[in-house]
XYZ file of C-alpha atoms in Angstrom:
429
model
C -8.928 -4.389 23.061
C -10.389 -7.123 20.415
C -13.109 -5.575 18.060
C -15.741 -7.621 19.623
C -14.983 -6.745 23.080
C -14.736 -3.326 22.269
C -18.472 -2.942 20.585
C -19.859 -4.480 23.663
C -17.545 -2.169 26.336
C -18.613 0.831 23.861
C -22.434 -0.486 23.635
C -22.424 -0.779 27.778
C -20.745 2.500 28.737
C -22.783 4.540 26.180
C -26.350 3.232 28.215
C -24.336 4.236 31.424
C -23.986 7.600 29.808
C -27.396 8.171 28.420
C -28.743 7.154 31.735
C -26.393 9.865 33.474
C -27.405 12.759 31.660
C -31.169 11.666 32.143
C -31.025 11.852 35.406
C -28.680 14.946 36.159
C -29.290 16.938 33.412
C -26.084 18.952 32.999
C -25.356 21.798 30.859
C -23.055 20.808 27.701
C -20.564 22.673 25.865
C -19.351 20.733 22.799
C -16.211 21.654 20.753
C -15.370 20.236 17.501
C -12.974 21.045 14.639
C -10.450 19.300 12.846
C -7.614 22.020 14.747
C -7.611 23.033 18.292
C -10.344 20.984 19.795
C -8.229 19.908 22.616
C -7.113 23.952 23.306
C -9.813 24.908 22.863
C -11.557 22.689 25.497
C -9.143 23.436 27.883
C -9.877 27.369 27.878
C -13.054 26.704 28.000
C -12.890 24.770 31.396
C -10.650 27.298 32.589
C -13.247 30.354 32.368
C -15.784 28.326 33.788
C -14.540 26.921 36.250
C -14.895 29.994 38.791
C -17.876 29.959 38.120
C -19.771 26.891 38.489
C -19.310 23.028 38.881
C -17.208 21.569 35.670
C -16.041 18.312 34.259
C -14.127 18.576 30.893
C -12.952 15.684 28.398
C -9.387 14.192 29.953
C -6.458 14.580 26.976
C -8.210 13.988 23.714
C -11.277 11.665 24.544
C -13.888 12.701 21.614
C -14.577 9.298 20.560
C -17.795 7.067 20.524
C -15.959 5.519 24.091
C -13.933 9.003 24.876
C -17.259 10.519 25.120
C -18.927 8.418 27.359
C -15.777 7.755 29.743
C -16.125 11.837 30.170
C -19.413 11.660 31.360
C -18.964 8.737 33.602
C -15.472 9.975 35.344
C -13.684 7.135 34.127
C -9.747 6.664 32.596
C -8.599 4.717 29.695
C -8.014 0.974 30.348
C -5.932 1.165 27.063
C -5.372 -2.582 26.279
C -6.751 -4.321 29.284
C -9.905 -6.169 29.053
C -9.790 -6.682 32.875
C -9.734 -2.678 32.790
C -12.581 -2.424 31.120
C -15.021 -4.466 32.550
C -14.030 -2.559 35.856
C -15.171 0.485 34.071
C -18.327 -1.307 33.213
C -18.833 -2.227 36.944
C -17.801 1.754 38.106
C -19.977 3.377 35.704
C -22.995 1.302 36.761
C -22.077 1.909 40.538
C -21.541 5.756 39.734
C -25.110 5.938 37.612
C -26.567 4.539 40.990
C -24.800 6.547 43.424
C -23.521 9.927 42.413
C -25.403 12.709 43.919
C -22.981 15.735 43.205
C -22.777 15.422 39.334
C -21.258 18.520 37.727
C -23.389 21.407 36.266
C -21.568 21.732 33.081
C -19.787 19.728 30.635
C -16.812 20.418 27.725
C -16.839 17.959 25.972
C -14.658 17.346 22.814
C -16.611 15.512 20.053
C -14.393 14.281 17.018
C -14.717 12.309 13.751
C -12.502 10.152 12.447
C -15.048 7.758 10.228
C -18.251 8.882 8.724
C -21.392 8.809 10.804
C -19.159 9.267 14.312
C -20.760 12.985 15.240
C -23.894 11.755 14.188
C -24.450 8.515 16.097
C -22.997 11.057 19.665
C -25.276 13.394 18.695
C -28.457 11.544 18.658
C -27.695 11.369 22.648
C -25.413 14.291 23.112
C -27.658 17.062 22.845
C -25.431 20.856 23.475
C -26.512 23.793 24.887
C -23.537 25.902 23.428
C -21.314 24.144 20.414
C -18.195 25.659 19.436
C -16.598 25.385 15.903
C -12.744 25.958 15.850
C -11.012 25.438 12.312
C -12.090 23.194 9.306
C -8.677 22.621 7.174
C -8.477 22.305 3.448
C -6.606 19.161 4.248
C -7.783 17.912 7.521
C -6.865 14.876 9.593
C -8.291 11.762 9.289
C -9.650 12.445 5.694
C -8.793 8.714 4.623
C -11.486 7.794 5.940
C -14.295 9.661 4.104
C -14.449 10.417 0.286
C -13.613 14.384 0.181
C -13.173 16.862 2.256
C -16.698 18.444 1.755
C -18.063 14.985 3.628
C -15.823 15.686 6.637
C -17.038 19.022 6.805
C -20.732 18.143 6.504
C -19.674 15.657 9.189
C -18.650 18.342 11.645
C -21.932 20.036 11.345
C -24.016 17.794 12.733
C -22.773 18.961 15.983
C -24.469 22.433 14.854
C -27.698 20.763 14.162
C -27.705 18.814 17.080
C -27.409 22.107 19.883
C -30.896 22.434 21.890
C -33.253 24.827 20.619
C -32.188 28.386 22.011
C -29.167 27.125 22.433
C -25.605 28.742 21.624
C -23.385 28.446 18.491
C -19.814 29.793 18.570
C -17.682 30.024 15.430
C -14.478 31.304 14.163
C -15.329 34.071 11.721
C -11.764 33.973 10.179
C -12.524 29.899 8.611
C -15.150 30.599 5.988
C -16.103 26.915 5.974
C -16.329 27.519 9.745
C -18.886 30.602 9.524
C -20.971 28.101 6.585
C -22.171 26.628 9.301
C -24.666 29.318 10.210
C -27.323 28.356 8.424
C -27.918 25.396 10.483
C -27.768 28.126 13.977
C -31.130 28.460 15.210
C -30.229 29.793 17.880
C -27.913 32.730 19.265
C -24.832 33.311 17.269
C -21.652 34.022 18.406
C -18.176 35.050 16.303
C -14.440 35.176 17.287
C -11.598 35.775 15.344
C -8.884 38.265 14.318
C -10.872 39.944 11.790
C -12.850 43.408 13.524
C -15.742 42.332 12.539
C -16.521 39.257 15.057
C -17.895 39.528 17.675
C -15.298 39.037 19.722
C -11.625 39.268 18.055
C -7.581 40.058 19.124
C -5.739 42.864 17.798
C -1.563 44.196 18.947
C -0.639 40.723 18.953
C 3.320 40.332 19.572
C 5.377 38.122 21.398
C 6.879 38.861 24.984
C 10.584 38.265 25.302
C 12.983 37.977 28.485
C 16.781 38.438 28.218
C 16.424 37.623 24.310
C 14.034 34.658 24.682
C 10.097 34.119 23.853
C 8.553 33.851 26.887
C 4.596 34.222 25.648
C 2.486 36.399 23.964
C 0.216 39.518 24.731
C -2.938 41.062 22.824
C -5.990 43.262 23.304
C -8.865 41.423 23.371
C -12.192 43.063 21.571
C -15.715 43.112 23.062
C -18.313 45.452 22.402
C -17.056 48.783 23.210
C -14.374 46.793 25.626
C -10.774 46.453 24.708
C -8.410 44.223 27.780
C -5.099 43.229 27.474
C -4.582 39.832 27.732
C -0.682 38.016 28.338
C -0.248 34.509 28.619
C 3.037 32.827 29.409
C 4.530 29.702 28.232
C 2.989 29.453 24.792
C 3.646 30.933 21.732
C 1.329 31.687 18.245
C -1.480 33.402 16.814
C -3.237 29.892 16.170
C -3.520 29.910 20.206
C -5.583 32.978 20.372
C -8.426 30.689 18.892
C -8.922 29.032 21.814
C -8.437 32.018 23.939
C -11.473 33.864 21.965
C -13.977 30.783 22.159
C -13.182 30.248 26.151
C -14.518 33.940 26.308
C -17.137 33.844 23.729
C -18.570 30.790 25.877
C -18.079 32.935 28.931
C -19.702 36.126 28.003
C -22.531 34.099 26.568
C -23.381 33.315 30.094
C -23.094 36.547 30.914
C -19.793 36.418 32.482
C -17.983 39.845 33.155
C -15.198 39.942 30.786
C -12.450 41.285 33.117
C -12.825 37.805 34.850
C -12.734 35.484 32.091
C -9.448 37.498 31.186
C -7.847 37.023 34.558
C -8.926 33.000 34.329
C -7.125 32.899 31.086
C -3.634 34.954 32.434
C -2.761 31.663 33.650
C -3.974 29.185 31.198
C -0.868 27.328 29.989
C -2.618 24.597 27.454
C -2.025 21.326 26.923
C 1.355 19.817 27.001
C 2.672 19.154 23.447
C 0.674 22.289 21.941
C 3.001 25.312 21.068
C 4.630 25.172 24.785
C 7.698 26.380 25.159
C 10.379 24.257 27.530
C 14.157 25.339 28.540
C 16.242 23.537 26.242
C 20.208 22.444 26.503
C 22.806 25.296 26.071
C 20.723 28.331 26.501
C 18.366 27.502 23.574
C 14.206 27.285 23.736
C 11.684 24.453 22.063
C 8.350 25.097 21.038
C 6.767 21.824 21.678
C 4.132 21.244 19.544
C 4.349 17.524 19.304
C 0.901 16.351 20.373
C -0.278 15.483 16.409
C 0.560 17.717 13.155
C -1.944 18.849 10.238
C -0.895 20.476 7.201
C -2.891 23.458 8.560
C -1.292 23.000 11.824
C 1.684 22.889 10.539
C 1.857 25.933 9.083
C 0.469 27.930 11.412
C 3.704 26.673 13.944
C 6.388 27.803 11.381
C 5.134 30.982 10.536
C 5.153 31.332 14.766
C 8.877 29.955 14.317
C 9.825 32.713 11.530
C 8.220 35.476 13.540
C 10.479 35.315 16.939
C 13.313 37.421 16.589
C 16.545 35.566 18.317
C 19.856 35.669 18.118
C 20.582 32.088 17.203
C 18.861 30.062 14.873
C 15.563 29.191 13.734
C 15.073 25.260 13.618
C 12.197 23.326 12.162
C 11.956 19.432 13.340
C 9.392 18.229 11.633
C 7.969 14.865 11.310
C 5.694 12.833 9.067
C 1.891 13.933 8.739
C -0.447 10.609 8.893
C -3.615 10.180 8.245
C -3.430 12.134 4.944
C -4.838 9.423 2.487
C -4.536 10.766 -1.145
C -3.475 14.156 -0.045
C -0.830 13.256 1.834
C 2.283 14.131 -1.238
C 0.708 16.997 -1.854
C 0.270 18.379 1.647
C 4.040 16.958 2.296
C 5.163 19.224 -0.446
C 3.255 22.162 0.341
C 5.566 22.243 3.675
C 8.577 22.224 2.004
C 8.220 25.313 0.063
C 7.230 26.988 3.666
C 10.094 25.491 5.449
C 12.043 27.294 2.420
C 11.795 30.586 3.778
C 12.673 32.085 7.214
C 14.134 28.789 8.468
C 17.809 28.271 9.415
C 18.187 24.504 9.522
C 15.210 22.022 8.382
C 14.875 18.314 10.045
C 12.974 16.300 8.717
C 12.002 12.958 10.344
C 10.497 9.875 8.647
C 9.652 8.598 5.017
C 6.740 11.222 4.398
C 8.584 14.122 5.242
C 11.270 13.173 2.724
C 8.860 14.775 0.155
C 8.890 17.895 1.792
C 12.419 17.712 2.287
C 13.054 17.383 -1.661
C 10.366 20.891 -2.355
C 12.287 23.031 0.245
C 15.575 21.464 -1.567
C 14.064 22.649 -4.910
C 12.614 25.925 -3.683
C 16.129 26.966 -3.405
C 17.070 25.916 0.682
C 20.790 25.006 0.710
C 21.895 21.177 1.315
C 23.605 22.511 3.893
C 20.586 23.662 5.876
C 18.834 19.716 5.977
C 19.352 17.246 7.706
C 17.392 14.091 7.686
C 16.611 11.082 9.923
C 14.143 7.947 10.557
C 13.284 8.325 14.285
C 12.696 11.087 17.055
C 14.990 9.988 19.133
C 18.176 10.073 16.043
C 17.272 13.755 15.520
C 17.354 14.609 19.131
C 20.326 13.015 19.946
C 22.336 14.682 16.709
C 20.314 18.342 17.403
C 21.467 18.093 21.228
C 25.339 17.797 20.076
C 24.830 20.957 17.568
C 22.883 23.520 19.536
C 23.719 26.846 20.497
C 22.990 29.590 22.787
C 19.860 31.666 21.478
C 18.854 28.521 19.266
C 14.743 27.912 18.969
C 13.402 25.057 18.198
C 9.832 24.299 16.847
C 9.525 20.057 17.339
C 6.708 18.899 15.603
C 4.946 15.438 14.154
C 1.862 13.825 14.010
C 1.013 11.271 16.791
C 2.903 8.197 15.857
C 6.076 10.184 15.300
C 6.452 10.075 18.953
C 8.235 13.605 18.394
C 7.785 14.090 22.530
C 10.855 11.446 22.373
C 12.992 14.101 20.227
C 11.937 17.112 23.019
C 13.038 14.855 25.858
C 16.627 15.011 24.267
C 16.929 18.405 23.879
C 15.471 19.586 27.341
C 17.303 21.622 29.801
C 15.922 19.274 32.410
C 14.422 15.800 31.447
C 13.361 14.520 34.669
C 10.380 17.004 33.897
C 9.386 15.146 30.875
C 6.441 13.528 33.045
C 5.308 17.015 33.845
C 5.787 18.576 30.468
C 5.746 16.546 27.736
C 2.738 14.643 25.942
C 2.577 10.539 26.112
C 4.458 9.998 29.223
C 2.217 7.076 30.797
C 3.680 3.849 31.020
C 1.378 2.441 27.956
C 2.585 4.977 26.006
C 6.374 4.615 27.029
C 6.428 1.251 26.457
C 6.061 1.701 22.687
């Protein structure tokens, strides 16, 4: 979509918007962070949707036009100008029309230029906000002048929750709980440290025949303590999510014991620490929908911690959208990739830096490999597996590490089910 074009779509569908939540007035649950949004609003749609009427962003929309298309029901016309005047013409017909508009919304709100959360939130007004993870070194920070701005930038969404209104934030992200000052309304905490208000503790993985299959804790509340086991996914960075799906729920006064049993079979979305059957007995952890340096490490420490007996393998891509940081952050991997890892692969021309510091921090030449593209290290990795092998895959967006996944599954005509970026647009790149 031209730049011109796009201002005027964007200028059109916003109205459309505004005018909807005018005239229905729905509840709005807004999740921002620079890790986990997605997750995050995924539980969250998950405990509420027992219990009343709920529309939640589709995939990642948290733009200045994902935003809108939420509200208005609409998909992505991607590069079609055709598409998006049809949008235009739907949105108008469904302002004018709809009758059974949804109670509540979860909406993800992001920032990727200065000034993005703060031109939403002059029209996006939240009754709860939720505040997942603010990284030293987060995404998109070429685009503002330190990390302090994108933080500040974040907190509008605080500022901009309705008076008596909800905010929900992880306790264990000190930057995160900063952010209080601007609550003026109730207050609610989640984390793994006792002290939140709601928070995990006896948190292992759950194996079958020798192979992760999920992960089980206790989740805290008041005097309450539930066990909670989800399948299919794998890390203590997904118990974030978990705990701010139920901090949303039992400040609605949702009875705990449900919100757990909504959750037992929350799966997440594809490309997001999901494990997948791969060839020859061996198991990926698919965490290929976009990488952080935070995010990052929080997968290989997952990686290090499952005991197997077969090897621990770390495919790891390039990390975009790093501006001045990105050596440094590049770098910092390497020296983590260093320890507890069997075999390091490292795709494109950024991760060559990290490559070199794990080389340096003493991993043997004989435990790297290299390559340019997903689809290289897939096809070499499918030829070398072995039975008991697991496999963390993992690259920001334009890595297209989904592409390196679809090599080593046990069955690839599931990609479409299981794996991030399989619409045609996407394939076609």
């Amino acid at each position: 979509m031209k730049s011109f074009l796009k201002k005027i779509i964007v200028t059109i569908l916003t109205w459309e918007a505004k005018m909807m939540l005018v005239l229905h007035h729905p509840k709005i649950v807004a999740v921002t962070g620079t890790v986990g949004k997605t997750t995050t609003k995924d539980a969250i749609y998950s405990v509420l949707e027992p219990h009343v009427t709920v529309r939640k962003s589709q995939k990642s929309f948290n733009s200045e036009l994902g935003v809108p298309l939420t509200i208005l029901d609409l998909p992505n016309a991607w590069g079609s100008p055709i598409g998006w005047l049809a949008n235009v013409v739907r949105g108008f017909f469904r302002l004018v029309f709809s009758r059974n508009y949804p109670e509540w919304l979860v909406l993800e709100i992001g920032a990727d230029h200065p000034g993005d959360i703060t031109v939403l939130t002059k029209w996006v007004k939240p009754d709860i906000a939720v505040v997942t993870k603010l990284s030293k070194t987060p995404v998109h920070v070429e685009f503002f002048h330190s990390v302090a701005e994108v933080i500040n930038e974040k907190k509008q969404l605080v500022h901009a929750v309705k008076a008596g209104g909800t905010v929900i934030l992880n306790s264990d992200d000190e930057d995160v709980m900063a952010f209080k000052d601007a609550c003026l309304g109730r207050l609610i905490t989640f984390g793994a440290i006792g002290d939140a208000d709601i928070h995990f503790s006896h948190e292992h993985i759950v194996y079958d025949s020798e192979l992760p299959v999920g992960m089980s804790a206790k989740i805290h509340y008041q005097d309450n303590a539930i066990p909670l086991s989800v399948a299919g996914t794998l890390g203590t960075q997904m118990w974030y999510p978990l705990l701010a799906a139920l901090s949303v729920g039992v400040s609605l006064g949702f009875n705990l014991v449900e919100l757990t049993q909504s959750l037992s079979s929350f799966r997440g979305p594809n490309g997001r620490m999901r494990l997948i059957h791969g060839v020859k007995g061996s198991v990926i952890i698919d965490d290929t929908y976009n990488a952080s340096p935070v995010a990052v490490s929080a997968a290989l420490k997952t990686l290090t911690s499952v005991e197997t007996r077969g090897r621990k393998i770390a495919v790891i891509a390039d990390m975009l959208e790093l501006g001045k940081h990105s050596v440094d952050a590049h770098k910092k991997i390497g020296l983590e990739v260093a320890v507890g890892v069997d075999l390091f692969v490292c795709v494109g021309e950024r991760m060559k830096d990290a490559l070199q510091s794990a080389l340096n921090a003493g991993l043997y030449e004989n435990k790297a490999l290299q390559f340019d593209t997903a689809p290289e290290a897939g096809t070499y990795l499918k030829g070398i597996l072995q039975t008991g092998d697991v496999i963390l895959v993992k690259g920001s967006q334009g890595m297209r590490m989904e592409k390196t996944v679809f090599e080593l599954m046990e069955h690839p005509e599931q990609a479409h089910e299981l794996l991030v970026r399989q619409e045609d647009e996407w394939r076609s790149r």
